[in-house]
């Protein structure tokens, strides 16, 4: 065997080992579960009897690319039938990548008590059907304005029990369908609004006062607006309203 072929073979093996060590797997308990949350002794229903994956994470937790999901489905079900993903009390500092390759139709994502440090718009972009998200009990400090930019159907947001200090000035702009938001036990705020428009309106004011965005977050919003205006002009969308142009842009 020539030296060049040996080098190629070594490179292939090395690449394989790197990919293997940079991946995580989901060992799922599949089933039809009823999902609800309890706030002030009130039970808030989320989903009833939806096919779900309650995931136990295996692999190298320092990385966050999902390469395998267990196939122990109930009869007649497959990964494409999974509506709810729940990850609870795992070590997952980053949002898992590549989830959409296995669960493309998620309507609810719960990543609770997992030491998650941040959540960004591109993490949630593949899940346009999302209605319910919960990132309770993690290590999230800042929440940008555009985190839910690609998820217009969201009605429930759980961000309680995080060390949140700053929230983007336009955070609520992308939550047109929001009914319930939990911001209890955070560093900057300890409030919630449960299916009450009056409470939600007050909470928005309180967030602006108690959790002001950092200068970096304001600059991020400003630059994002400039880029959006540039692309709208370039694409000939400047004469459309925001809803129409957003629908076109999201399909690009």
PDB file of C-alpha atoms in Angstrom:
ATOM      1  CA  UNK A   1       0.000   0.000   0.000  1.00  0.00           C
ATOM      2  CA  UNK A   2       1.408   3.395  -0.981  1.00  0.00           C
ATOM      3  CA  UNK A   3       2.106   6.113   1.558  1.00  0.00           C
ATOM      4  CA  UNK A   4      -0.563   8.389   0.039  1.00  0.00           C
ATOM      5  CA  UNK A   5      -3.266   5.721   0.384  1.00  0.00           C
ATOM      6  CA  UNK A   6      -2.238   5.085   3.988  1.00  0.00           C
ATOM      7  CA  UNK A   7      -2.497   8.811   4.728  1.00  0.00           C
ATOM      8  CA  UNK A   8      -5.968   8.955   3.156  1.00  0.00           C
ATOM      9  CA  UNK A   9      -7.139   5.953   5.185  1.00  0.00           C
ATOM     10  CA  UNK A  10      -5.773   7.461   8.395  1.00  0.00           C
ATOM     11  CA  UNK A  11      -7.531  10.751   7.591  1.00  0.00           C
ATOM     12  CA  UNK A  12     -10.857   8.969   6.993  1.00  0.00           C
ATOM     13  CA  UNK A  13     -10.584   7.054  10.266  1.00  0.00           C
ATOM     14  CA  UNK A  14      -9.568  10.204  12.134  1.00  0.00           C
ATOM     15  CA  UNK A  15     -12.499  12.153  10.663  1.00  0.00           C
ATOM     16  CA  UNK A  16     -14.885   9.375  11.632  1.00  0.00           C
ATOM     17  CA  UNK A  17     -13.606   9.380  15.209  1.00  0.00           C
ATOM     18  CA  UNK A  18     -13.938  13.167  15.432  1.00  0.00           C
ATOM     19  CA  UNK A  19     -17.546  13.045  14.210  1.00  0.00           C
ATOM     20  CA  UNK A  20     -18.275  10.212  16.603  1.00  0.00           C
ATOM     21  CA  UNK A  21     -16.871  12.173  19.530  1.00  0.00           C
ATOM     22  CA  UNK A  22     -18.773  15.318  18.578  1.00  0.00           C
ATOM     23  CA  UNK A  23     -22.210  13.730  18.639  1.00  0.00           C
ATOM     24  CA  UNK A  24     -25.000  12.930  21.041  1.00  0.00           C
ATOM     25  CA  UNK A  25     -27.833  10.433  20.830  1.00  0.00           C
ATOM     26  CA  UNK A  26     -31.404  10.529  22.097  1.00  0.00           C
ATOM     27  CA  UNK A  27     -32.608   7.420  23.905  1.00  0.00           C
ATOM     28  CA  UNK A  28     -36.332   8.096  23.839  1.00  0.00           C
ATOM     29  CA  UNK A  29     -39.162   6.881  25.939  1.00  0.00           C
ATOM     30  CA  UNK A  30     -41.982   7.147  23.432  1.00  0.00           C
ATOM     31  CA  UNK A  31     -45.589   7.381  24.412  1.00  0.00           C
ATOM     32  CA  UNK A  32     -48.825   9.330  24.402  1.00  0.00           C
ATOM     33  CA  UNK A  33     -48.503  11.764  27.262  1.00  0.00           C
ATOM     34  CA  UNK A  34     -50.601  14.513  28.748  1.00  0.00           C
ATOM     35  CA  UNK A  35     -48.552  17.668  29.196  1.00  0.00           C
ATOM     36  CA  UNK A  36     -49.478  20.454  31.586  1.00  0.00           C
ATOM     37  CA  UNK A  37     -47.746  22.959  33.847  1.00  0.00           C
ATOM     38  CA  UNK A  38     -48.638  24.041  37.359  1.00  0.00           C
ATOM     39  CA  UNK A  39     -48.516  27.715  38.299  1.00  0.00           C
ATOM     40  CA  UNK A  40     -49.849  29.009  41.621  1.00  0.00           C
ATOM     41  CA  UNK A  41     -51.800  25.785  42.136  1.00  0.00           C
ATOM     42  CA  UNK A  42     -53.386  26.204  38.709  1.00  0.00           C
ATOM     43  CA  UNK A  43     -53.001  23.459  36.126  1.00  0.00           C
ATOM     44  CA  UNK A  44     -52.436  24.872  32.652  1.00  0.00           C
ATOM     45  CA  UNK A  45     -53.057  22.194  29.993  1.00  0.00           C
ATOM     46  CA  UNK A  46     -50.570  22.136  27.147  1.00  0.00           C
ATOM     47  CA  UNK A  47     -51.129  18.923  25.205  1.00  0.00           C
ATOM     48  CA  UNK A  48     -53.288  15.875  25.725  1.00  0.00           C
ATOM     49  CA  UNK A  49     -52.292  12.423  24.464  1.00  0.00           C
ATOM     50  CA  UNK A  50     -49.659  13.639  22.010  1.00  0.00           C
ATOM     51  CA  UNK A  51     -46.976  11.284  20.739  1.00  0.00           C
ATOM     52  CA  UNK A  52     -43.825  12.323  22.577  1.00  0.00           C
ATOM     53  CA  UNK A  53     -40.151  11.579  23.085  1.00  0.00           C
ATOM     54  CA  UNK A  54     -38.814  11.928  26.615  1.00  0.00           C
ATOM     55  CA  UNK A  55     -35.112  11.895  25.822  1.00  0.00           C
ATOM     56  CA  UNK A  56     -32.162  10.604  27.772  1.00  0.00           C
ATOM     57  CA  UNK A  57     -28.943  11.917  26.244  1.00  0.00           C
ATOM     58  CA  UNK A  58     -25.980   9.663  25.572  1.00  0.00           C
ATOM     59  CA  UNK A  59     -22.680  10.409  23.875  1.00  0.00           C
ATOM     60  CA  UNK A  60     -20.245  13.250  24.460  1.00  0.00           C
ATOM     61  CA  UNK A  61     -22.354  15.887  26.168  1.00  0.00           C
ATOM     62  CA  UNK A  62     -19.798  18.632  25.487  1.00  0.00           C
ATOM     63  CA  UNK A  63     -21.078  18.655  21.903  1.00  0.00           C
ATOM     64  CA  UNK A  64     -24.621  19.076  20.712  1.00  0.00           C
ATOM     65  CA  UNK A  65     -25.134  17.487  17.287  1.00  0.00           C
ATOM     66  CA  UNK A  66     -27.747  14.737  17.363  1.00  0.00           C
ATOM     67  CA  UNK A  67     -26.706  11.847  15.118  1.00  0.00           C
ATOM     68  CA  UNK A  68     -28.996   9.090  16.325  1.00  0.00           C
ATOM     69  CA  UNK A  69     -32.416   8.673  17.903  1.00  0.00           C
ATOM     70  CA  UNK A  70     -33.687   5.397  19.330  1.00  0.00           C
ATOM     71  CA  UNK A  71     -36.189   3.518  17.208  1.00  0.00           C
ATOM     72  CA  UNK A  72     -38.253   1.824  19.916  1.00  0.00           C
ATOM     73  CA  UNK A  73     -41.496   3.347  18.672  1.00  0.00           C
ATOM     74  CA  UNK A  74     -44.968   2.218  19.560  1.00  0.00           C
ATOM     75  CA  UNK A  75     -46.708   0.135  16.910  1.00  0.00           C
ATOM     76  CA  UNK A  76     -47.431   2.078  13.759  1.00  0.00           C
ATOM     77  CA  UNK A  77     -45.505   5.142  14.887  1.00  0.00           C
ATOM     78  CA  UNK A  78     -42.264   6.663  13.625  1.00  0.00           C
ATOM     79  CA  UNK A  79     -40.061   9.669  14.370  1.00  0.00           C
ATOM     80  CA  UNK A  80     -42.129  11.822  12.023  1.00  0.00           C
ATOM     81  CA  UNK A  81     -45.109  11.314  14.357  1.00  0.00           C
ATOM     82  CA  UNK A  82     -43.335  12.847  17.353  1.00  0.00           C
ATOM     83  CA  UNK A  83     -45.036  16.105  18.352  1.00  0.00           C
ATOM     84  CA  UNK A  84     -43.404  16.753  21.733  1.00  0.00           C
ATOM     85  CA  UNK A  85     -39.727  16.589  22.742  1.00  0.00           C
ATOM     86  CA  UNK A  86     -38.877  16.734  26.432  1.00  0.00           C
ATOM     87  CA  UNK A  87     -35.350  16.785  27.838  1.00  0.00           C
ATOM     88  CA  UNK A  88     -35.231  16.958  31.625  1.00  0.00           C
ATOM     89  CA  UNK A  89     -32.342  17.094  34.083  1.00  0.00           C
ATOM     90  CA  UNK A  90     -29.633  16.391  31.495  1.00  0.00           C
ATOM     91  CA  UNK A  91     -26.344  18.197  30.958  1.00  0.00           C
ATOM     92  CA  UNK A  92     -26.946  20.171  27.773  1.00  0.00           C
ATOM     93  CA  UNK A  93     -25.324  23.595  27.731  1.00  0.00           C
ATOM     94  CA  UNK A  94     -26.169  24.225  24.064  1.00  0.00           C
ATOM     95  CA  UNK A  95     -29.408  23.693  22.177  1.00  0.00           C
ATOM     96  CA  UNK A  96     -29.118  20.352  20.322  1.00  0.00           C
ATOM     97  CA  UNK A  97     -28.471  20.642  16.594  1.00  0.00           C
ATOM     98  CA  UNK A  98     -29.954  18.440  13.875  1.00  0.00           C
ATOM     99  CA  UNK A  99     -33.088  17.570  15.870  1.00  0.00           C
ATOM    100  CA  UNK A 100     -35.270  18.448  12.876  1.00  0.00           C
ATOM    101  CA  UNK A 101     -33.705  15.606  10.868  1.00  0.00           C
ATOM    102  CA  UNK A 102     -35.407  13.160  13.211  1.00  0.00           C
ATOM    103  CA  UNK A 103     -38.392  15.112  14.559  1.00  0.00           C
ATOM    104  CA  UNK A 104     -39.447  17.539  11.801  1.00  0.00           C
ATOM    105  CA  UNK A 105     -42.982  18.209  13.057  1.00  0.00           C
ATOM    106  CA  UNK A 106     -42.455  19.246  16.662  1.00  0.00           C
ATOM    107  CA  UNK A 107     -45.096  21.475  18.218  1.00  0.00           C
ATOM    108  CA  UNK A 108     -43.592  21.532  21.704  1.00  0.00           C
ATOM    109  CA  UNK A 109     -40.031  21.559  23.033  1.00  0.00           C
ATOM    110  CA  UNK A 110     -39.239  21.327  26.732  1.00  0.00           C
ATOM    111  CA  UNK A 111     -35.601  21.557  27.814  1.00  0.00           C
ATOM    112  CA  UNK A 112     -35.802  21.987  31.572  1.00  0.00           C
ATOM    113  CA  UNK A 113     -33.093  21.893  34.247  1.00  0.00           C
ATOM    114  CA  UNK A 114     -30.381  21.072  31.718  1.00  0.00           C
ATOM    115  CA  UNK A 115     -27.823  23.867  32.364  1.00  0.00           C
ATOM    116  CA  UNK A 116     -28.713  25.430  28.996  1.00  0.00           C
ATOM    117  CA  UNK A 117     -26.814  28.719  28.650  1.00  0.00           C
ATOM    118  CA  UNK A 118     -28.614  30.352  25.750  1.00  0.00           C
ATOM    119  CA  UNK A 119     -31.322  30.057  23.138  1.00  0.00           C
ATOM    120  CA  UNK A 120     -31.142  31.700  19.708  1.00  0.00           C
ATOM    121  CA  UNK A 121     -33.437  32.191  16.732  1.00  0.00           C
ATOM    122  CA  UNK A 122     -31.509  29.736  14.556  1.00  0.00           C
ATOM    123  CA  UNK A 123     -31.914  27.040  17.195  1.00  0.00           C
ATOM    124  CA  UNK A 124     -35.684  27.202  16.738  1.00  0.00           C
ATOM    125  CA  UNK A 125     -35.832  28.157  13.069  1.00  0.00           C
ATOM    126  CA  UNK A 126     -36.500  24.605  11.779  1.00  0.00           C
ATOM    127  CA  UNK A 127     -39.634  24.309  13.918  1.00  0.00           C
ATOM    128  CA  UNK A 128     -42.184  26.649  12.366  1.00  0.00           C
ATOM    129  CA  UNK A 129     -45.043  24.634  13.917  1.00  0.00           C
ATOM    130  CA  UNK A 130     -43.895  25.309  17.476  1.00  0.00           C
ATOM    131  CA  UNK A 131     -46.664  26.316  19.847  1.00  0.00           C
ATOM    132  CA  UNK A 132     -45.156  25.582  23.254  1.00  0.00           C
ATOM    133  CA  UNK A 133     -41.600  26.037  24.521  1.00  0.00           C
ATOM    134  CA  UNK A 134     -40.154  25.719  27.993  1.00  0.00           C
ATOM    135  CA  UNK A 135     -36.571  26.381  29.040  1.00  0.00           C
ATOM    136  CA  UNK A 136     -37.204  26.455  32.769  1.00  0.00           C
ATOM    137  CA  UNK A 137     -34.486  26.045  35.379  1.00  0.00           C
ATOM    138  CA  UNK A 138     -31.485  26.604  33.117  1.00  0.00           C
ATOM    139  CA  UNK A 139     -28.574  29.074  33.061  1.00  0.00           C
ATOM    140  CA  UNK A 140     -29.948  31.576  30.538  1.00  0.00           C
ATOM    141  CA  UNK A 141     -28.881  35.162  31.294  1.00  0.00           C
ATOM    142  CA  UNK A 142     -29.846  37.116  28.169  1.00  0.00           C
ATOM    143  CA  UNK A 143     -32.742  36.688  25.737  1.00  0.00           C
ATOM    144  CA  UNK A 144     -32.503  38.466  22.384  1.00  0.00           C
ATOM    145  CA  UNK A 145     -35.442  40.182  20.703  1.00  0.00           C
ATOM    146  CA  UNK A 146     -35.537  37.796  17.750  1.00  0.00           C
ATOM    147  CA  UNK A 147     -35.349  34.438  19.519  1.00  0.00           C
ATOM    148  CA  UNK A 148     -38.878  33.504  18.325  1.00  0.00           C
ATOM    149  CA  UNK A 149     -38.676  35.247  14.969  1.00  0.00           C
ATOM    150  CA  UNK A 150     -39.387  32.063  13.007  1.00  0.00           C
ATOM    151  CA  UNK A 151     -42.063  30.671  15.340  1.00  0.00           C
ATOM    152  CA  UNK A 152     -45.227  32.745  14.820  1.00  0.00           C
ATOM    153  CA  UNK A 153     -47.554  30.107  16.296  1.00  0.00           C
ATOM    154  CA  UNK A 154     -46.106  30.095  19.817  1.00  0.00           C
ATOM    155  CA  UNK A 155     -48.744  30.521  22.522  1.00  0.00           C
ATOM    156  CA  UNK A 156     -46.807  29.371  25.609  1.00  0.00           C
ATOM    157  CA  UNK A 157     -43.297  30.382  26.736  1.00  0.00           C
ATOM    158  CA  UNK A 158     -41.702  29.082  29.922  1.00  0.00           C
ATOM    159  CA  UNK A 159     -38.527  30.889  30.997  1.00  0.00           C
ATOM    160  CA  UNK A 160     -38.871  30.631  34.746  1.00  0.00           C
ATOM    161  CA  UNK A 161     -36.075  29.966  37.244  1.00  0.00           C
ATOM    162  CA  UNK A 162     -33.244  31.275  35.090  1.00  0.00           C
ATOM    163  CA  UNK A 163     -30.659  33.945  35.992  1.00  0.00           C
ATOM    164  CA  UNK A 164     -32.135  36.197  33.280  1.00  0.00           C
ATOM    165  CA  UNK A 165     -30.901  39.787  33.563  1.00  0.00           C
ATOM    166  CA  UNK A 166     -31.658  41.299  30.147  1.00  0.00           C
ATOM    167  CA  UNK A 167     -34.409  40.806  27.555  1.00  0.00           C
ATOM    168  CA  UNK A 168     -34.407  42.332  24.077  1.00  0.00           C
ATOM    169  CA  UNK A 169     -36.449  45.495  23.588  1.00  0.00           C
ATOM    170  CA  UNK A 170     -38.478  43.867  20.795  1.00  0.00           C
ATOM    171  CA  UNK A 171     -38.826  40.452  22.421  1.00  0.00           C
ATOM    172  CA  UNK A 172     -42.627  40.476  22.305  1.00  0.00           C
ATOM    173  CA  UNK A 173     -42.828  41.696  18.698  1.00  0.00           C
ATOM    174  CA  UNK A 174     -42.557  38.144  17.355  1.00  0.00           C
ATOM    175  CA  UNK A 175     -45.017  36.658  19.849  1.00  0.00           C
ATOM    176  CA  UNK A 176     -48.288  37.702  18.242  1.00  0.00           C
ATOM    177  CA  UNK A 177     -50.086  34.508  19.335  1.00  0.00           C
ATOM    178  CA  UNK A 178     -48.755  34.487  22.909  1.00  0.00           C
ATOM    179  CA  UNK A 179     -51.257  33.608  25.626  1.00  0.00           C
ATOM    180  CA  UNK A 180     -49.091  32.534  28.551  1.00  0.00           C
ATOM    181  CA  UNK A 181     -45.536  33.426  29.568  1.00  0.00           C
ATOM    182  CA  UNK A 182     -43.752  32.373  32.734  1.00  0.00           C
ATOM    183  CA  UNK A 183     -40.876  34.593  33.893  1.00  0.00           C
ATOM    184  CA  UNK A 184     -41.001  33.647  37.559  1.00  0.00           C
ATOM    185  CA  UNK A 185     -37.893  33.409  39.748  1.00  0.00           C
ATOM    186  CA  UNK A 186     -35.539  35.201  37.404  1.00  0.00           C
ATOM    187  CA  UNK A 187     -32.803  37.625  38.410  1.00  0.00           C
ATOM    188  CA  UNK A 188     -34.486  40.666  36.875  1.00  0.00           C
ATOM    189  CA  UNK A 189     -38.137  39.697  37.150  1.00  0.00           C
ATOM    190  CA  UNK A 190     -40.482  37.357  38.998  1.00  0.00           C
ATOM    191  CA  UNK A 191     -43.745  37.542  37.083  1.00  0.00           C
ATOM    192  CA  UNK A 192     -46.057  35.626  34.797  1.00  0.00           C
ATOM    193  CA  UNK A 193     -49.074  36.228  32.603  1.00  0.00           C
ATOM    194  CA  UNK A 194     -51.545  33.394  32.258  1.00  0.00           C
ATOM    195  CA  UNK A 195     -54.117  33.720  29.493  1.00  0.00           C
ATOM    196  CA  UNK A 196     -54.909  37.282  30.487  1.00  0.00           C
ATOM    197  CA  UNK A 197     -54.335  40.135  28.045  1.00  0.00           C
ATOM    198  CA  UNK A 198     -54.329  42.748  30.808  1.00  0.00           C
ATOM    199  CA  UNK A 199     -51.645  40.905  32.759  1.00  0.00           C
ATOM    200  CA  UNK A 200     -49.641  40.371  29.577  1.00  0.00           C
ATOM    201  CA  UNK A 201     -49.727  44.077  28.745  1.00  0.00           C
ATOM    202  CA  UNK A 202     -48.479  44.942  32.228  1.00  0.00           C
ATOM    203  CA  UNK A 203     -45.786  42.270  32.075  1.00  0.00           C
ATOM    204  CA  UNK A 204     -44.438  43.757  28.843  1.00  0.00           C
ATOM    205  CA  UNK A 205     -44.027  47.103  30.600  1.00  0.00           C
ATOM    206  CA  UNK A 206     -42.377  45.451  33.586  1.00  0.00           C
ATOM    207  CA  UNK A 207     -39.927  43.550  31.378  1.00  0.00           C
ATOM    208  CA  UNK A 208     -38.893  46.784  29.672  1.00  0.00           C
ATOM    209  CA  UNK A 209     -38.284  48.415  33.061  1.00  0.00           C
ATOM    210  CA  UNK A 210     -36.756  45.552  35.039  1.00  0.00           C
ATOM    211  CA  UNK A 211     -34.899  43.618  32.320  1.00  0.00           C
ATOM    212  CA  UNK A 212     -33.528  46.329  30.020  1.00  0.00           C
ATOM    213  CA  UNK A 213     -31.472  45.202  27.027  1.00  0.00           C
ATOM    214  CA  UNK A 214     -27.720  45.680  27.081  1.00  0.00           C
ATOM    215  CA  UNK A 215     -26.021  48.072  24.666  1.00  0.00           C
ATOM    216  CA  UNK A 216     -24.870  45.060  22.682  1.00  0.00           C
ATOM    217  CA  UNK A 217     -28.451  43.800  22.406  1.00  0.00           C
ATOM    218  CA  UNK A 218     -29.683  47.203  21.231  1.00  0.00           C
ATOM    219  CA  UNK A 219     -26.915  47.311  18.636  1.00  0.00           C
ATOM    220  CA  UNK A 220     -27.837  43.777  17.571  1.00  0.00           C
ATOM    221  CA  UNK A 221     -31.462  44.849  17.068  1.00  0.00           C
ATOM    222  CA  UNK A 222     -30.363  47.938  15.154  1.00  0.00           C
ATOM    223  CA  UNK A 223     -28.075  46.001  12.824  1.00  0.00           C
ATOM    224  CA  UNK A 224     -30.735  43.361  12.297  1.00  0.00           C
ATOM    225  CA  UNK A 225     -33.239  46.035  11.287  1.00  0.00           C
ATOM    226  CA  UNK A 226     -30.759  47.575   8.853  1.00  0.00           C
ATOM    227  CA  UNK A 227     -30.033  44.196   7.255  1.00  0.00           C
ATOM    228  CA  UNK A 228     -33.741  43.450   7.019  1.00  0.00           C
ATOM    229  CA  UNK A 229     -34.430  46.782   5.318  1.00  0.00           C
ATOM    230  CA  UNK A 230     -31.573  46.191   2.868  1.00  0.00           C
ATOM    231  CA  UNK A 231     -32.799  42.741   1.861  1.00  0.00           C
ATOM    232  CA  UNK A 232     -36.408  43.931   1.610  1.00  0.00           C
ATOM    233  CA  UNK A 233     -35.316  46.601  -0.866  1.00  0.00           C
ATOM    234  CA  UNK A 234     -33.097  44.136  -2.740  1.00  0.00           C
ATOM    235  CA  UNK A 235     -35.953  41.649  -3.015  1.00  0.00           C
ATOM    236  CA  UNK A 236     -38.535  44.283  -3.905  1.00  0.00           C
ATOM    237  CA  UNK A 237     -40.506  43.706  -0.708  1.00  0.00           C
ATOM    238  CA  UNK A 238     -40.416  47.241   0.680  1.00  0.00           C
ATOM    239  CA  UNK A 239     -44.013  47.963  -0.365  1.00  0.00           C
ATOM    240  CA  UNK A 240     -45.417  44.921   1.452  1.00  0.00           C
ATOM    241  CA  UNK A 241     -46.429  44.958   5.096  1.00  0.00           C
ATOM    242  CA  UNK A 242     -44.293  43.137   7.676  1.00  0.00           C
ATOM    243  CA  UNK A 243     -46.464  40.020   7.773  1.00  0.00           C
ATOM    244  CA  UNK A 244     -46.464  39.572   3.993  1.00  0.00           C
ATOM    245  CA  UNK A 245     -42.748  40.227   3.573  1.00  0.00           C
ATOM    246  CA  UNK A 246     -41.845  37.970   6.511  1.00  0.00           C
ATOM    247  CA  UNK A 247     -43.799  35.129   4.940  1.00  0.00           C
ATOM    248  CA  UNK A 248     -41.853  35.533   1.699  1.00  0.00           C
ATOM    249  CA  UNK A 249     -38.485  35.955   3.438  1.00  0.00           C
ATOM    250  CA  UNK A 250     -38.948  32.870   5.607  1.00  0.00           C
ATOM    251  CA  UNK A 251     -39.482  30.781   2.497  1.00  0.00           C
ATOM    252  CA  UNK A 252     -36.173  31.836   0.971  1.00  0.00           C
TER     253      UNK A 252
END
